[in-house]
CSV table of C-alpha atoms in Angstrom, one decimal:
chain,number,residue,atom,x,y,z
A,1,UNK,CA,4.5,-54.4,-30.4
A,2,UNK,CA,6.1,-56.2,-27.5
A,3,UNK,CA,3.8,-55.8,-24.4
A,4,UNK,CA,6.6,-56.3,-22.0
A,5,UNK,CA,9.2,-54.0,-23.5
A,6,UNK,CA,11.0,-51.8,-21.0
A,7,UNK,CA,10.6,-48.1,-21.8
A,8,UNK,CA,14.2,-47.3,-20.7
A,9,UNK,CA,17.8,-48.3,-21.1
A,10,UNK,CA,20.1,-48.5,-18.1
A,11,UNK,CA,23.4,-46.9,-17.3
A,12,UNK,CA,25.8,-49.5,-15.9
A,13,UNK,CA,28.4,-48.3,-13.3
A,14,UNK,CA,31.2,-50.3,-12.0
A,15,UNK,CA,32.6,-48.7,-8.8
A,16,UNK,CA,36.0,-49.9,-7.6
A,17,UNK,CA,35.1,-53.3,-8.7
A,18,UNK,CA,37.5,-56.2,-7.8
A,19,UNK,CA,37.0,-59.9,-8.3
A,20,UNK,CA,39.4,-62.5,-6.9
A,21,UNK,CA,39.3,-66.2,-7.6
A,22,UNK,CA,40.5,-69.1,-5.5
A,23,UNK,CA,44.2,-68.8,-4.4
A,24,UNK,CA,44.0,-65.0,-4.5
A,25,UNK,CA,44.1,-64.7,-8.3
A,26,UNK,CA,42.9,-61.2,-9.3
A,27,UNK,CA,40.6,-61.3,-12.3
A,28,UNK,CA,39.3,-57.7,-12.0
A,29,UNK,CA,41.3,-55.1,-10.1
A,30,UNK,CA,39.7,-51.9,-8.8
A,31,UNK,CA,37.7,-51.1,-12.0
A,32,UNK,CA,35.8,-47.8,-12.4
A,33,UNK,CA,33.8,-47.9,-15.6
A,34,UNK,CA,30.5,-46.6,-17.0
A,35,UNK,CA,28.4,-47.9,-19.9
A,36,UNK,CA,26.1,-45.1,-20.7
A,37,UNK,CA,22.4,-45.5,-21.3
A,38,UNK,CA,21.5,-46.3,-24.9
A,39,UNK,CA,25.2,-46.6,-26.0
A,40,UNK,CA,27.5,-49.4,-27.0
A,41,UNK,CA,30.7,-50.0,-24.9
A,42,UNK,CA,33.3,-52.5,-26.2
A,43,UNK,CA,35.8,-54.2,-23.9
A,44,UNK,CA,39.0,-55.1,-25.7
A,45,UNK,CA,42.2,-56.7,-24.5
A,46,UNK,CA,44.3,-59.8,-24.5
A,47,UNK,CA,43.0,-63.2,-23.4
A,48,UNK,CA,42.9,-63.6,-19.7
A,49,UNK,CA,42.8,-59.8,-19.0
A,50,UNK,CA,39.4,-60.0,-17.2
A,51,UNK,CA,37.0,-58.9,-19.9
A,52,UNK,CA,34.5,-61.8,-19.6
A,53,UNK,CA,34.7,-61.8,-15.8
A,54,UNK,CA,33.8,-58.1,-15.8
A,55,UNK,CA,30.9,-58.7,-18.2
A,56,UNK,CA,29.6,-61.5,-16.1
A,57,UNK,CA,29.7,-59.2,-13.1
A,58,UNK,CA,27.6,-56.7,-15.0
A,59,UNK,CA,25.1,-59.4,-15.7
A,60,UNK,CA,24.9,-60.5,-12.1
A,61,UNK,CA,26.4,-63.9,-12.9
A,62,UNK,CA,29.7,-63.2,-11.0
A,63,UNK,CA,29.9,-62.0,-7.4
A,64,UNK,CA,32.4,-59.2,-6.6
A,65,UNK,CA,35.1,-59.4,-3.9
A,66,UNK,CA,34.8,-55.7,-3.3
A,67,UNK,CA,33.2,-52.7,-5.0
A,68,UNK,CA,29.9,-52.8,-6.8
A,69,UNK,CA,28.0,-52.9,-10.1
A,70,UNK,CA,24.9,-50.6,-10.3
A,71,UNK,CA,22.3,-50.3,-13.0
A,72,UNK,CA,20.3,-47.1,-13.2
A,73,UNK,CA,17.4,-47.5,-13.6
A,74,UNK,CA,17.5,-51.0,-12.1
A,75,UNK,CA,17.0,-53.8,-14.7
A,76,UNK,CA,16.0,-57.3,-13.8
A,77,UNK,CA,16.9,-60.4,-15.9
A,78,UNK,CA,13.9,-62.4,-15.0
A,79,UNK,CA,11.7,-59.7,-16.5
A,80,UNK,CA,13.6,-59.8,-19.7
A,81,UNK,CA,15.3,-56.5,-19.1
A,82,UNK,CA,18.8,-57.9,-19.2
A,83,UNK,CA,20.0,-60.3,-21.9
A,84,UNK,CA,23.3,-62.1,-22.4
A,85,UNK,CA,24.7,-63.5,-25.7
A,86,UNK,CA,27.4,-66.1,-25.1
A,87,UNK,CA,30.3,-66.9,-27.4
A,88,UNK,CA,28.6,-70.2,-28.3
A,89,UNK,CA,24.9,-70.0,-29.3
A,90,UNK,CA,23.8,-72.6,-26.6
A,91,UNK,CA,20.6,-73.5,-28.3
A,92,UNK,CA,18.4,-76.3,-27.0
A,93,UNK,CA,18.8,-79.1,-29.6
A,94,UNK,CA,15.3,-80.5,-29.0
A,95,UNK,CA,13.6,-77.1,-29.8
A,96,UNK,CA,13.2,-75.5,-33.2
A,97,UNK,CA,14.6,-72.0,-33.9
A,98,UNK,CA,11.3,-70.4,-33.0
A,99,UNK,CA,10.9,-72.5,-29.9
A,100,UNK,CA,14.4,-71.4,-28.8
A,101,UNK,CA,13.5,-67.8,-29.3
A,102,UNK,CA,10.2,-68.3,-27.4
A,103,UNK,CA,12.0,-69.6,-24.3
A,104,UNK,CA,12.8,-66.3,-22.5
A,105,UNK,CA,9.2,-65.1,-23.1
A,106,UNK,CA,7.8,-68.3,-21.6
A,107,UNK,CA,9.8,-67.7,-18.5
A,108,UNK,CA,8.4,-64.2,-17.8
A,109,UNK,CA,5.4,-64.0,-15.6
A,110,UNK,CA,2.4,-62.1,-16.8
A,111,UNK,CA,3.0,-62.2,-20.5
A,112,UNK,CA,0.0,-63.3,-22.7
A,113,UNK,CA,0.9,-66.7,-24.0
A,114,UNK,CA,-0.9,-65.9,-27.2
A,115,UNK,CA,1.7,-63.3,-28.0
A,116,UNK,CA,4.7,-65.5,-27.5
A,117,UNK,CA,4.9,-67.2,-30.8
A,118,UNK,CA,4.1,-64.1,-32.8
A,119,UNK,CA,6.8,-62.1,-31.0
A,120,UNK,CA,9.4,-64.8,-31.6
A,121,UNK,CA,8.4,-65.1,-35.3
A,122,UNK,CA,8.7,-61.3,-35.7
A,123,UNK,CA,12.2,-61.3,-34.1
A,124,UNK,CA,13.4,-64.2,-36.3
A,125,UNK,CA,12.1,-62.2,-39.4
A,126,UNK,CA,14.1,-59.2,-38.1
A,127,UNK,CA,17.3,-61.3,-38.2
A,128,UNK,CA,16.6,-62.8,-41.6
A,129,UNK,CA,15.5,-66.3,-40.5
A,130,UNK,CA,11.8,-66.3,-41.5
A,131,UNK,CA,12.5,-69.4,-43.7
A,132,UNK,CA,14.2,-71.3,-40.9
A,133,UNK,CA,11.8,-70.9,-37.9
A,134,UNK,CA,10.9,-74.6,-37.8
A,135,UNK,CA,14.5,-76.0,-38.2
A,136,UNK,CA,16.3,-77.6,-35.4
A,137,UNK,CA,19.8,-76.3,-34.4
A,138,UNK,CA,21.4,-79.3,-36.1
A,139,UNK,CA,19.9,-78.0,-39.4
A,140,UNK,CA,21.4,-74.5,-39.0
A,141,UNK,CA,24.8,-73.2,-40.0
A,142,UNK,CA,27.0,-71.5,-37.4
A,143,UNK,CA,26.0,-68.0,-38.5
A,144,UNK,CA,22.3,-69.0,-38.4
A,145,UNK,CA,22.6,-70.4,-34.9
A,146,UNK,CA,24.2,-67.1,-33.8
A,147,UNK,CA,21.4,-65.1,-35.3
A,148,UNK,CA,18.9,-67.3,-33.4
A,149,UNK,CA,20.9,-66.6,-30.3
A,150,UNK,CA,20.7,-62.9,-30.9
A,151,UNK,CA,17.0,-63.1,-31.7
A,152,UNK,CA,16.5,-64.9,-28.4
A,153,UNK,CA,18.4,-62.3,-26.5
A,154,UNK,CA,16.5,-59.4,-28.1
A,155,UNK,CA,12.9,-60.8,-28.2
A,156,UNK,CA,12.1,-59.4,-24.8
A,157,UNK,CA,13.3,-55.9,-25.9
A,158,UNK,CA,15.9,-55.7,-23.1
A,159,UNK,CA,17.2,-52.4,-21.9
A,160,UNK,CA,20.7,-54.0,-21.3
A,161,UNK,CA,22.4,-56.4,-23.8
A,162,UNK,CA,25.7,-58.1,-22.8
A,163,UNK,CA,27.7,-59.9,-25.4
A,164,UNK,CA,30.7,-62.2,-24.9
A,165,UNK,CA,32.6,-62.4,-28.2
A,166,UNK,CA,29.5,-63.6,-30.0
A,167,UNK,CA,31.1,-63.6,-33.4
A,168,UNK,CA,34.5,-65.0,-32.5
A,169,UNK,CA,34.0,-68.5,-34.1
A,170,UNK,CA,32.7,-67.0,-37.4
A,171,UNK,CA,34.6,-66.1,-40.6
A,172,UNK,CA,35.4,-62.5,-41.2
A,173,UNK,CA,32.7,-62.0,-43.8
A,174,UNK,CA,30.0,-63.4,-41.6
A,175,UNK,CA,31.1,-61.6,-38.5
A,176,UNK,CA,31.0,-58.4,-40.5
A,177,UNK,CA,27.4,-59.0,-41.6
A,178,UNK,CA,26.3,-59.9,-38.1
A,179,UNK,CA,28.1,-56.7,-36.8
A,180,UNK,CA,26.0,-54.7,-39.2
A,181,UNK,CA,22.9,-56.6,-38.1
A,182,UNK,CA,23.6,-55.8,-34.5
A,183,UNK,CA,23.9,-52.1,-35.4
A,184,UNK,CA,20.6,-52.2,-37.1
A,185,UNK,CA,18.9,-53.8,-34.1
A,186,UNK,CA,20.5,-51.3,-31.8
A,187,UNK,CA,19.2,-48.5,-34.0
A,188,UNK,CA,15.7,-49.9,-33.6
A,189,UNK,CA,15.8,-50.6,-29.9
A,190,UNK,CA,18.5,-48.3,-28.4
A,191,UNK,CA,19.4,-50.7,-25.6
A,192,UNK,CA,22.6,-50.3,-23.6
A,193,UNK,CA,25.2,-52.8,-24.8
A,194,UNK,CA,28.5,-54.0,-23.5
A,195,UNK,CA,30.4,-56.3,-25.8
A,196,UNK,CA,33.6,-58.3,-25.3
A,197,UNK,CA,35.7,-58.6,-28.4
A,198,UNK,CA,39.3,-59.3,-29.5
A,199,UNK,CA,38.7,-57.7,-32.8
A,200,UNK,CA,39.7,-54.0,-33.0
A,201,UNK,CA,37.9,-53.3,-36.2
A,202,UNK,CA,34.7,-54.8,-34.9
A,203,UNK,CA,34.9,-52.6,-31.8
A,204,UNK,CA,35.5,-49.5,-34.0
A,205,UNK,CA,32.4,-50.3,-36.2
A,206,UNK,CA,30.1,-50.9,-33.2
A,207,UNK,CA,31.0,-48.8,-30.2
A,208,UNK,CA,30.4,-45.4,-28.8
A,209,UNK,CA,33.2,-46.1,-26.3
A,210,UNK,CA,36.1,-48.6,-26.1
A,211,UNK,CA,37.6,-49.7,-22.8
A,212,UNK,CA,41.0,-51.3,-23.1
A,213,UNK,CA,41.8,-53.9,-20.4
A,214,UNK,CA,45.1,-55.4,-19.2
A,215,UNK,CA,45.8,-57.6,-16.2
A,216,UNK,CA,42.3,-57.0,-14.7
A,217,UNK,CA,42.5,-53.3,-15.0
A,218,UNK,CA,40.9,-50.8,-17.4
A,219,UNK,CA,43.9,-48.9,-18.8
A,220,UNK,CA,42.1,-46.6,-21.3
A,221,UNK,CA,38.6,-45.5,-22.0
A,222,UNK,CA,38.4,-43.9,-25.4
A,223,UNK,CA,35.4,-42.3,-27.1
A,224,UNK,CA,34.8,-43.5,-30.7
A,225,UNK,CA,34.9,-40.5,-33.0
A,226,UNK,CA,33.8,-42.3,-36.1
A,227,UNK,CA,30.6,-40.9,-37.7
A,228,UNK,CA,27.2,-42.7,-37.7
A,229,UNK,CA,25.5,-44.3,-39.4
A,230,UNK,CA,28.2,-46.9,-39.9
A,231,UNK,CA,28.7,-49.9,-42.1
A,232,UNK,CA,31.6,-52.0,-43.4
A,233,UNK,CA,32.5,-49.3,-46.0
A,234,UNK,CA,33.9,-47.3,-43.1
A,235,UNK,CA,36.8,-49.7,-42.7
A,236,UNK,CA,38.4,-48.2,-45.8
A,237,UNK,CA,38.5,-44.6,-44.5
A,238,UNK,CA,41.6,-42.8,-43.3
A,239,UNK,CA,39.8,-41.9,-40.1
A,240,UNK,CA,39.1,-45.6,-39.4
A,241,UNK,CA,42.8,-46.4,-39.9
A,242,UNK,CA,44.0,-43.6,-37.6
A,243,UNK,CA,41.6,-44.7,-34.8
A,244,UNK,CA,42.6,-48.4,-35.3
A,245,UNK,CA,46.2,-47.4,-34.8
A,246,UNK,CA,45.3,-45.5,-31.6
A,247,UNK,CA,43.5,-48.5,-30.1
A,248,UNK,CA,46.3,-50.8,-31.2
A,249,UNK,CA,48.9,-48.6,-29.4
A,250,UNK,CA,46.7,-48.6,-26.3
A,251,UNK,CA,46.6,-52.4,-26.3
A,252,UNK,CA,50.4,-52.4,-26.5
A,253,UNK,CA,50.7,-50.2,-23.5
A,254,UNK,CA,51.6,-47.0,-25.3
A,255,UNK,CA,49.8,-43.7,-24.7
């Protein structure tokens, strides 16, 4: 059992959030949006619409021009309560898979160092990499690197998980498997998750809510009606097809 695991998940509230870059370029424009505690919110929209900037603001990595991002209860990244999975795995090449997963635990004050390796090993087992714990990143496939990245993000048992298109560089079959893995991990830990994705099908499989963005604004927030538990078989259902069409129309600016 993780001795530092938070016993809560946080609601994330964006209140009239705006972010401008140099030259007055508006990246996020007056966004009101809530990611509910213990649920998965997917942000979808075309490239350049502000999804990643909004996600970075939720993580505390991007300052706002006006408005606010509030976490309730408050979560703190340095305590391992907020984790971020980037589009690229960004593993340290001189550290093995298990040493990469150990890293966030090593940075948290007060954790028993004797628990660090066992916790990292347990998390790598959970993502199906028990046989690769001593491999370096150069010895791992793209999918294996992303699983190490996910293990590293979840080893602290965060209450908030933020993901920036983590499966974008993977083939369809592999991203489907990793989507199901993420669902399994969420089912175990029930963290609050916000995920940026261009893939409508992926957002339908994972989310409780889908926020459609365009030109820095959230144009639609749609509750996902698909039944749980979910797996890839759901993609063949008529209900999946109808909801896919609804999201696609929203992305094209139709009601």
